[in-house]
Coordinates of C-alpha atoms and ligand atoms in Angstrom, one line a residue:
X72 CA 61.6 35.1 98.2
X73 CA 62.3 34.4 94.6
X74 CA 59.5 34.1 91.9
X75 CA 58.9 30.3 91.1
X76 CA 61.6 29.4 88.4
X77 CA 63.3 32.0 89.2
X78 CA 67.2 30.7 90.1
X79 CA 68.1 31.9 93.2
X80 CA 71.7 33.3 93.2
X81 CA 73.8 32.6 96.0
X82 CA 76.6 34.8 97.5
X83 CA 79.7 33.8 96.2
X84 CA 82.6 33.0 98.2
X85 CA 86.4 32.2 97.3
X86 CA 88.4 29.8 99.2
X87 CA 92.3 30.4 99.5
X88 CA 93.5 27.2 101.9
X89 CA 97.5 28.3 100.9
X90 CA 100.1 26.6 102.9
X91 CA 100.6 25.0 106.7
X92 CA 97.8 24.6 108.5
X93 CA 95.9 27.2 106.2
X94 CA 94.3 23.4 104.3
X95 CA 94.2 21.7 107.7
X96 CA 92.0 24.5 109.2
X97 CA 89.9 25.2 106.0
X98 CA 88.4 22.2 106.2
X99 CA 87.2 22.6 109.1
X100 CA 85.5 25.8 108.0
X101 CA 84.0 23.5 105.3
X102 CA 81.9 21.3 107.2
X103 CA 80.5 24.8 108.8
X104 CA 79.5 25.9 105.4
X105 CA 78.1 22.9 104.7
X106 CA 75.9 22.7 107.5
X107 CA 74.8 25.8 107.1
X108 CA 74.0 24.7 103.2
X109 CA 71.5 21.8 105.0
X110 CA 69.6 24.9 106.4
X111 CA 68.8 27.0 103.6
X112 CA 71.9 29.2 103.9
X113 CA 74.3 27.8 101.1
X114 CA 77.3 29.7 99.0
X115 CA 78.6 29.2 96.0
X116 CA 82.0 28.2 97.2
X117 CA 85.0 27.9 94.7
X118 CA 88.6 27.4 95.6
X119 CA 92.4 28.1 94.6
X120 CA 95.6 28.5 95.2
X121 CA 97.8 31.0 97.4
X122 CA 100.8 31.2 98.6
X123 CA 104.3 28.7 98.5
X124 CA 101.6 26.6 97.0
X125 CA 100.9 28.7 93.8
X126 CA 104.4 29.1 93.6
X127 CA 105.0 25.8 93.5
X128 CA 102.4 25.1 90.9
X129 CA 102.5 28.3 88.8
X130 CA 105.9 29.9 89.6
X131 CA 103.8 32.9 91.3
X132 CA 102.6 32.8 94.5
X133 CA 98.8 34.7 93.1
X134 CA 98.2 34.2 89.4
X135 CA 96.3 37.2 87.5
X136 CA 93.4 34.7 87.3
X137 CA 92.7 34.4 90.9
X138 CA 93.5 37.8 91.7
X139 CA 90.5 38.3 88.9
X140 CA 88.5 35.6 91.2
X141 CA 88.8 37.4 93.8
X142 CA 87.8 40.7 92.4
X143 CA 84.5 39.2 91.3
X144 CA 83.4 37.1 94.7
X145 CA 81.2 39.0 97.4
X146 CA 84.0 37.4 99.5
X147 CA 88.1 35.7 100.0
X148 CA 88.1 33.6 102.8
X149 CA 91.8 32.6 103.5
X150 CA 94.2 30.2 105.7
X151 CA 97.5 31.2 105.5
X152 CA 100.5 31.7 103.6
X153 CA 104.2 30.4 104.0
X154 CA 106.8 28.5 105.3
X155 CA 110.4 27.2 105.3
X156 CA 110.6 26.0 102.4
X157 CA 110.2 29.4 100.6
X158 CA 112.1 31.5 102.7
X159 CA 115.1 32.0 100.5
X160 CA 112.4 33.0 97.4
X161 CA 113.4 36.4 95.7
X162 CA 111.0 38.7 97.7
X163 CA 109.1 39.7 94.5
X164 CA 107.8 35.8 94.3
X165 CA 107.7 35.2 98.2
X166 CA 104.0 33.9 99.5
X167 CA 103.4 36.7 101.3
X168 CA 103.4 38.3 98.0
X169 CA 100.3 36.8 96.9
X170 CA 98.6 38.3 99.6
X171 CA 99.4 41.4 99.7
X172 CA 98.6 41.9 96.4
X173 CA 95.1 40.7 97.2
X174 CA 95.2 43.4 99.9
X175 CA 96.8 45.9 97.7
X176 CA 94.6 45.4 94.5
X177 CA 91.4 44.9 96.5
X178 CA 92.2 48.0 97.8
X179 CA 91.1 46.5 101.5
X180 CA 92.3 49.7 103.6
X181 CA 90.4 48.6 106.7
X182 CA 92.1 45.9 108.6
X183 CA 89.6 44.6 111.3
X184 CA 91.1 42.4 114.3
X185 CA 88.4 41.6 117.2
X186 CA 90.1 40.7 120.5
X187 CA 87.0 39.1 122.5
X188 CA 87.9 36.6 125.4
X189 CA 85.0 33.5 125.4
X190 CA 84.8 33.2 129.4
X191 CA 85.9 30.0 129.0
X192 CA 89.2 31.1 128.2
X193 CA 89.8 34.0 130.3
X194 CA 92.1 31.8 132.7
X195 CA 94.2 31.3 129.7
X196 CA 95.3 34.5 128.8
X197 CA 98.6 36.0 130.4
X198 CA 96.9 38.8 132.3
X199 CA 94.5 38.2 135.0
X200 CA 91.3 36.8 135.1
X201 CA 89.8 39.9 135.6
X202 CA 91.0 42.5 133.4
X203 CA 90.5 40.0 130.4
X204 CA 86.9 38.0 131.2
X205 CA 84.2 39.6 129.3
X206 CA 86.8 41.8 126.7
X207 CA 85.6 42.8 123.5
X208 CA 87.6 45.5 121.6
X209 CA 87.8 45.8 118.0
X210 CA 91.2 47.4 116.9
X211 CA 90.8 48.6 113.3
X212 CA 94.4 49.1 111.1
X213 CA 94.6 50.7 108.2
X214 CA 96.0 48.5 105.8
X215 CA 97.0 49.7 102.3
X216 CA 99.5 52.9 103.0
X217 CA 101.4 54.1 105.7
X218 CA 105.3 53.1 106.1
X219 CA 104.8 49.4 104.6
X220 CA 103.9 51.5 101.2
X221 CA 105.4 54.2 101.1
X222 CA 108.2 55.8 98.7
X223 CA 111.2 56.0 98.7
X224 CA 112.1 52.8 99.8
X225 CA 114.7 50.3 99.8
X226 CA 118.8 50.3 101.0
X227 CA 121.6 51.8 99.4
X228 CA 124.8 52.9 100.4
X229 CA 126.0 56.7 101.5
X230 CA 129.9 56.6 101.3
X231 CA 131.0 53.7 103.0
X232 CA 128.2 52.0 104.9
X233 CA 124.3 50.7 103.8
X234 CA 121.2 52.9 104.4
X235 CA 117.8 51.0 104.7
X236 CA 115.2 53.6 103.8
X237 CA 111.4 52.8 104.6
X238 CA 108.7 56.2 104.6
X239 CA 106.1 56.6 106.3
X240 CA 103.3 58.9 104.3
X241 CA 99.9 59.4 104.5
X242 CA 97.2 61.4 102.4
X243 CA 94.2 62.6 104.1
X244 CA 91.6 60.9 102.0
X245 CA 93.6 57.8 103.2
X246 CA 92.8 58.4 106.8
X247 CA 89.7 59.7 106.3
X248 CA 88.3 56.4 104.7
X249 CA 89.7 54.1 107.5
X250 CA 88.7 56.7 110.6
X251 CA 84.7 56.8 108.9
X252 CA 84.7 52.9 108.9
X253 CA 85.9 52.9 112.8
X254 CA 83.0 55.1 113.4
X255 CA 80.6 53.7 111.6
X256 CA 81.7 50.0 113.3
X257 CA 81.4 51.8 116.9
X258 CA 77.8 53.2 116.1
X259 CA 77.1 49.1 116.1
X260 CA 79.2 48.8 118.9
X261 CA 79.3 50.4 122.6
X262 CA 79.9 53.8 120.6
X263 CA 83.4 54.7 121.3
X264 CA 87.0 55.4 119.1
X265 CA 90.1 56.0 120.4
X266 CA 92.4 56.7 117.6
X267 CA 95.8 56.2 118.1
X268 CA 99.2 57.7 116.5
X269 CA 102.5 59.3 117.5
X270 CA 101.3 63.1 116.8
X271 CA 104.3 64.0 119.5
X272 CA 106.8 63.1 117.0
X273 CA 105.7 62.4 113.2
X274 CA 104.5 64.9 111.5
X275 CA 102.0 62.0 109.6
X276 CA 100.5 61.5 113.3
X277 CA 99.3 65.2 113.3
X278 CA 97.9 64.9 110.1
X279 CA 96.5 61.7 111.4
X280 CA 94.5 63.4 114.3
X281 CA 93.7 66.6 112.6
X282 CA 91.5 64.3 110.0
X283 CA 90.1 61.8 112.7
X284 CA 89.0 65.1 114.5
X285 CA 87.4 66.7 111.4
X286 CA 85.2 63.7 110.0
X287 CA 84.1 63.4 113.8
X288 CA 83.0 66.9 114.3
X289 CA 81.3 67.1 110.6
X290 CA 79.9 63.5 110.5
X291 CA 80.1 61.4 113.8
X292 CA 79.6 63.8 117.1
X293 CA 77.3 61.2 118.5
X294 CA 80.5 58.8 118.9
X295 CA 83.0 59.4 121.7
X296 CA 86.5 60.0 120.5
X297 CA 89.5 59.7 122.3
X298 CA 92.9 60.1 121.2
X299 CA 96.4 58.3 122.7
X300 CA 99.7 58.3 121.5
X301 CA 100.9 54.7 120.2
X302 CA 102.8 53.9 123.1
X303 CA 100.8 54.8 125.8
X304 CA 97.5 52.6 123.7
X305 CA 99.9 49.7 124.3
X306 CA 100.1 50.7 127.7
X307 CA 97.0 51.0 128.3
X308 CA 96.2 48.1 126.1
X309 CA 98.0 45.8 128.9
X310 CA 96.8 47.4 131.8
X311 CA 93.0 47.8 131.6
X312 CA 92.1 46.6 127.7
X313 CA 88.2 46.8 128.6
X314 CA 88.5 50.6 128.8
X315 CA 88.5 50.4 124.9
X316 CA 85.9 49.8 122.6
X317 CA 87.4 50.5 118.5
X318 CA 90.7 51.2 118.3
X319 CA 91.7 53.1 115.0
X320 CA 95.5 53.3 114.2
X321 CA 97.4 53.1 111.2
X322 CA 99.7 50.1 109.1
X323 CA 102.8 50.2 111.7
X324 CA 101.4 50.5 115.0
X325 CA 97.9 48.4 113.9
X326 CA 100.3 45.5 113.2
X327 CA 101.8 45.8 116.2
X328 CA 99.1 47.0 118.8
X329 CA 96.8 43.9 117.3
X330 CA 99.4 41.3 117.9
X331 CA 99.0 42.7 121.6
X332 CA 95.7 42.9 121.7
X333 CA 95.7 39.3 120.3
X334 CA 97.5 38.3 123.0
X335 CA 95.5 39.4 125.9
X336 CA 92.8 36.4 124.8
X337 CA 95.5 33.6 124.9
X338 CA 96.2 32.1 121.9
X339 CA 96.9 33.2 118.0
X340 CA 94.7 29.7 117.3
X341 CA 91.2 32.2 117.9
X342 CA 91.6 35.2 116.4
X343 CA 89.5 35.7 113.4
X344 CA 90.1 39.4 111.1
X345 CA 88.6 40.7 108.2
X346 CA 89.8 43.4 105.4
X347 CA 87.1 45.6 104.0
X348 CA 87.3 47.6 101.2
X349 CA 85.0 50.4 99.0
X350 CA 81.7 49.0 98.7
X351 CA 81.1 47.0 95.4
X352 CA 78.1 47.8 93.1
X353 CA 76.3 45.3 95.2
X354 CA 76.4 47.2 98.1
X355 CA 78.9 44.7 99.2
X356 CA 82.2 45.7 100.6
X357 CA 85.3 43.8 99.0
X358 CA 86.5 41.6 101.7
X359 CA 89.4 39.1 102.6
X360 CA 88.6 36.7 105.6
X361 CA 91.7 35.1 107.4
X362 CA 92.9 34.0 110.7
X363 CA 95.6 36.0 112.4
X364 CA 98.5 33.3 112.4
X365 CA 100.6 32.0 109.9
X366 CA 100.8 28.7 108.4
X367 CA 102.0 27.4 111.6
X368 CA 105.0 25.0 110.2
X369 CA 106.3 23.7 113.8
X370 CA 102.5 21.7 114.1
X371 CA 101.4 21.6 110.0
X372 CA 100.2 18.1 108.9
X373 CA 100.2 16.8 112.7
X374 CA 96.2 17.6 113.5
X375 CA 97.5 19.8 115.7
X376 CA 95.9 23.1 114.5
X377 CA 93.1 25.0 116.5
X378 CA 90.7 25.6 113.7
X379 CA 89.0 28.1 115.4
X380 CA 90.2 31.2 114.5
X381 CA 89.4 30.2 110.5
X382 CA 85.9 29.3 111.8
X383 CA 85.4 33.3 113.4
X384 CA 86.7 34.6 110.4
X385 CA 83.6 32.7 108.6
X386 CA 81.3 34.0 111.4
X387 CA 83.2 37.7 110.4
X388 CA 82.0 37.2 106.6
X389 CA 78.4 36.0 107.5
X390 CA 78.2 39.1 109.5
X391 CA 79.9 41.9 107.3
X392 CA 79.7 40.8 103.8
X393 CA 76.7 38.7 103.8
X394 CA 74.9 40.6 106.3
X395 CA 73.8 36.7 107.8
X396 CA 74.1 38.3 111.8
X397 CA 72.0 36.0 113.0
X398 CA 74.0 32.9 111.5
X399 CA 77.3 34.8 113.3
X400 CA 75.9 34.5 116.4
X401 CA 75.0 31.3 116.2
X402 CA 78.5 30.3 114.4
X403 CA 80.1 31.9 117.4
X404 CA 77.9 30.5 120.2
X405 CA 78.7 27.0 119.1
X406 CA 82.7 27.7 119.8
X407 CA 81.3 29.2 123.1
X408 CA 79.4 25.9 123.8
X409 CA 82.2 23.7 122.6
X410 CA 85.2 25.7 124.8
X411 CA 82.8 25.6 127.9
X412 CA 82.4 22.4 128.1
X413 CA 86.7 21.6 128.0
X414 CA 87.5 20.9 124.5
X415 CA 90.5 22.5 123.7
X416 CA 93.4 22.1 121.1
X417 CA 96.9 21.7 122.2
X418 CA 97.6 25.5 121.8
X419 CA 94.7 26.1 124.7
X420 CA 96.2 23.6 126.9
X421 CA 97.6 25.3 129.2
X422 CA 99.1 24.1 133.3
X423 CA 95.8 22.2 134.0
X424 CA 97.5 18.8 131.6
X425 CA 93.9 17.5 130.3
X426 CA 93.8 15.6 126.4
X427 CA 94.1 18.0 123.1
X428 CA 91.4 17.3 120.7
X429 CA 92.2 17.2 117.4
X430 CA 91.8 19.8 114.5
X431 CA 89.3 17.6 113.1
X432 CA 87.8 16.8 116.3
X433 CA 87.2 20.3 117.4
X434 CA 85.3 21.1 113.9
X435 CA 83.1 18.2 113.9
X436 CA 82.1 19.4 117.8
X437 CA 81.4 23.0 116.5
X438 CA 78.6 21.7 114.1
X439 CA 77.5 19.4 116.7
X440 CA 77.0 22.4 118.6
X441 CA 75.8 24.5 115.9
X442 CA 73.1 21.8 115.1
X443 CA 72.0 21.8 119.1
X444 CA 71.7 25.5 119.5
Ligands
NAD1088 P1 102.5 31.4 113.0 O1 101.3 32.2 113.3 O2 102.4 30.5 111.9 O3 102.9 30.5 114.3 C1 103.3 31.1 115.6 C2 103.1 30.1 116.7 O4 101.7 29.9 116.9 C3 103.6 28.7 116.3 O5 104.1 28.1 117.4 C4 102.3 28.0 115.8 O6 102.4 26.6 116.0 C5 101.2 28.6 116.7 N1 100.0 28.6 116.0 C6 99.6 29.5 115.0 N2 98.4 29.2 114.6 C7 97.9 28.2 115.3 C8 96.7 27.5 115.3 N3 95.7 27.8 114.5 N4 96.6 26.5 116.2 C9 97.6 26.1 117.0 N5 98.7 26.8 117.1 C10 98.9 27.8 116.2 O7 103.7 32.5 112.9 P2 105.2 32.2 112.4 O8 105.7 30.9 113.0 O9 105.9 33.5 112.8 O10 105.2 32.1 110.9 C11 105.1 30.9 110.2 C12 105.0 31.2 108.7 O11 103.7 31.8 108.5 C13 106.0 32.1 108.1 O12 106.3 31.7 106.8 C14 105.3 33.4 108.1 O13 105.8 34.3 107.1 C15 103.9 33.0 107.8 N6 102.8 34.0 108.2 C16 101.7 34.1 107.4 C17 100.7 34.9 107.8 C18 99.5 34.9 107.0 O14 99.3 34.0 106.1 N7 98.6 35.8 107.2 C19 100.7 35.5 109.0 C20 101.8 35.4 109.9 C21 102.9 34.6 109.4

């Protein structure tokens, strides 16, 4: 508690709406904070722009002072970035500019991408009932290097024909960051790591294993490691997910074996993430909150949006950057409660034909919820 007089500083949290359904879905998220606020747990919440729409407004789709913004919060929380409208940008000015330079100068190099199925969805999800009910992986990509970085780059031409050049490169301080936060997430966990690569065939997967192998042996034997190549995780990923617990891989494959993962539970509509970074000087670790999917154009501005997934990735900030556990579990119970007793939003709708609710509808049932737990 705080001496009498003495202001109490709240955590500070940065809003990012961007484009789509990113404003749709972020309001949603607001009436969670807010009822949170009415319980002694309040932020102090500011908000800008990202995206086509700081484009539109600035001519850059993240100005220098919200990149600065977001340097000084304890956390971003984000919607989502793009659309149509900006697809024939110069890529330099694109809206998926603006957020990978939040990633990039944030230095978030932990990508963290939960793939839990809520039982009341496990019908919903492609694969049966039974490998999915109950699933609760965490698959953690690294975020900030790999082939989506690396140099050389680009496409020239070699006599008569174009060359696209993309390389993927590695150092092993680089993997030895992102394999010490998988551990350190499975010691909270059920205790387990599989790290995942193509060691058969790039030379960056050896060095890959080698250093996941040496930071377990010198600091984590108590976790249990596994290795897999890339290809046989997705495999595996499909056939019997639940055999995982954290799944560390790097910027290719982690984009790739997430989306699966994201997958097995149904619909892009519920899955939260969260990028961590070094921790700050408050002990903090940078951080960048955002739902997995895009700004959603096909439904934007129709009510249409599950606002779910932007609603986890606030549970995933109360839990790792404001160390608020308790509130997360609460936060997620309430989407539990809400999704087991049949509201759903168009996207969970699936053979069975009963009534979407709305995106505004499905947030005001989650604090309903929220206040009844
Ligand atoms: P998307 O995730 O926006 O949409 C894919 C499909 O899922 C669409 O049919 C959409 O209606 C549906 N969907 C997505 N989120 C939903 C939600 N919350 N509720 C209900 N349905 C939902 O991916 P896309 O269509 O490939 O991309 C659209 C735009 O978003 C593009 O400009 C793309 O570059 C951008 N994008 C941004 C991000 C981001 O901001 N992190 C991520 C992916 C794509």
């Amino acid at each position: 508690m705080a001496a009498k007089g003495t202001p109490v500083t709240k955590p500070t949290l940065l809003i990012l709406p961007g484009d789509g359904i990113g404003p749709e879905v972020m309001i949603e998220v607001r009436k969670v904070i807010d009822w949170f606020a009415t319980q002694g747990l309040a932020f102090e919440v500011s908000e800008d722009l990202v995206g086509g729409i700081a484009y539109d407004t600035h001519g850059t789709p993240l100005t220098d002072a919200t990149m600065a913004k977001a340097q000084a919060v304890d956390a971003v929380l984000l919607g989502a970035v793009g659309g149509p409208k900006y697809d024939t940008l110069d890529f330099a000015v694109k809206p998926e500019r603006g957020l990978l330079r939040l990633r990039k100068e944030m230095d978030l190099y932990a990508n963290l991408r939960p793939a839990q199925c809520f039982d009341a969805l496990a019908d919903f999800s492609s694969l049966k009932t039974d490998v999915v009910a109950g699933l609760d992986i965490m698959i953690i990509r690294e975020l900030t290097s790999g082939v989506y970085f690396g140099e050389p780059r680009g496409i020239h031409t070699e006599g008569n024909e174009r060359v696209g050049v993309n390389t993927q490169r590695y150092t092993e301080s680089e993997i030895a960051r992102v394999a010490r936060s998988a551990f350190e997430l499975a010691r909270r966990r059920s205790n387990k790591v599989c790290s995942m690569e193509k060691a058969n065939v790039m030379e960056s997967g050896v060095l890959w294993r080698d250093v996941v192998t040496e930071i377990h042996a010198a600091e984590y034997p108590d976790v249990a490691l596994s290795h897999m190549y890339a290809d046989a995780g997705a495999m595996q990923l499909t056939r019997w997910p639940k055999q995982f617990d954290v799944i560390v891989t790097d910027n290719l494959f982690g984009d790739l074996l997430s989306d699966l993962a994201a997958m097995l539970t149904g619909s892009l509509g519920m899955l939260p993430s969260a990028s961590l970074g070094a921790p700050m000087a408050n002990g903090r670790p940078k951080a960048l909150y955002e739902p997995v999917h895009g700004s959603a154009p096909d439904i934007a501005g129709q009510g249409k949006a599950n606002p779910i997934a932007c609603i986890l990735s606030f549970a995933m900030a109360l839990r790792y950057s404001f160390d608020q556990g308790a509130a997360a579990d609460r936060l997620e119970a309430a989407v539990q409660t809400v999704l087991a007793a049949g509201l759903r939003t168009a996207d969970l709708i699936g053979e069975e034909g009963r009534a979407p609710v709305s995106t505004s509808d499905m947030g005001d049932a989650i604090v309903a919820a929220l206040a009844e737990e």
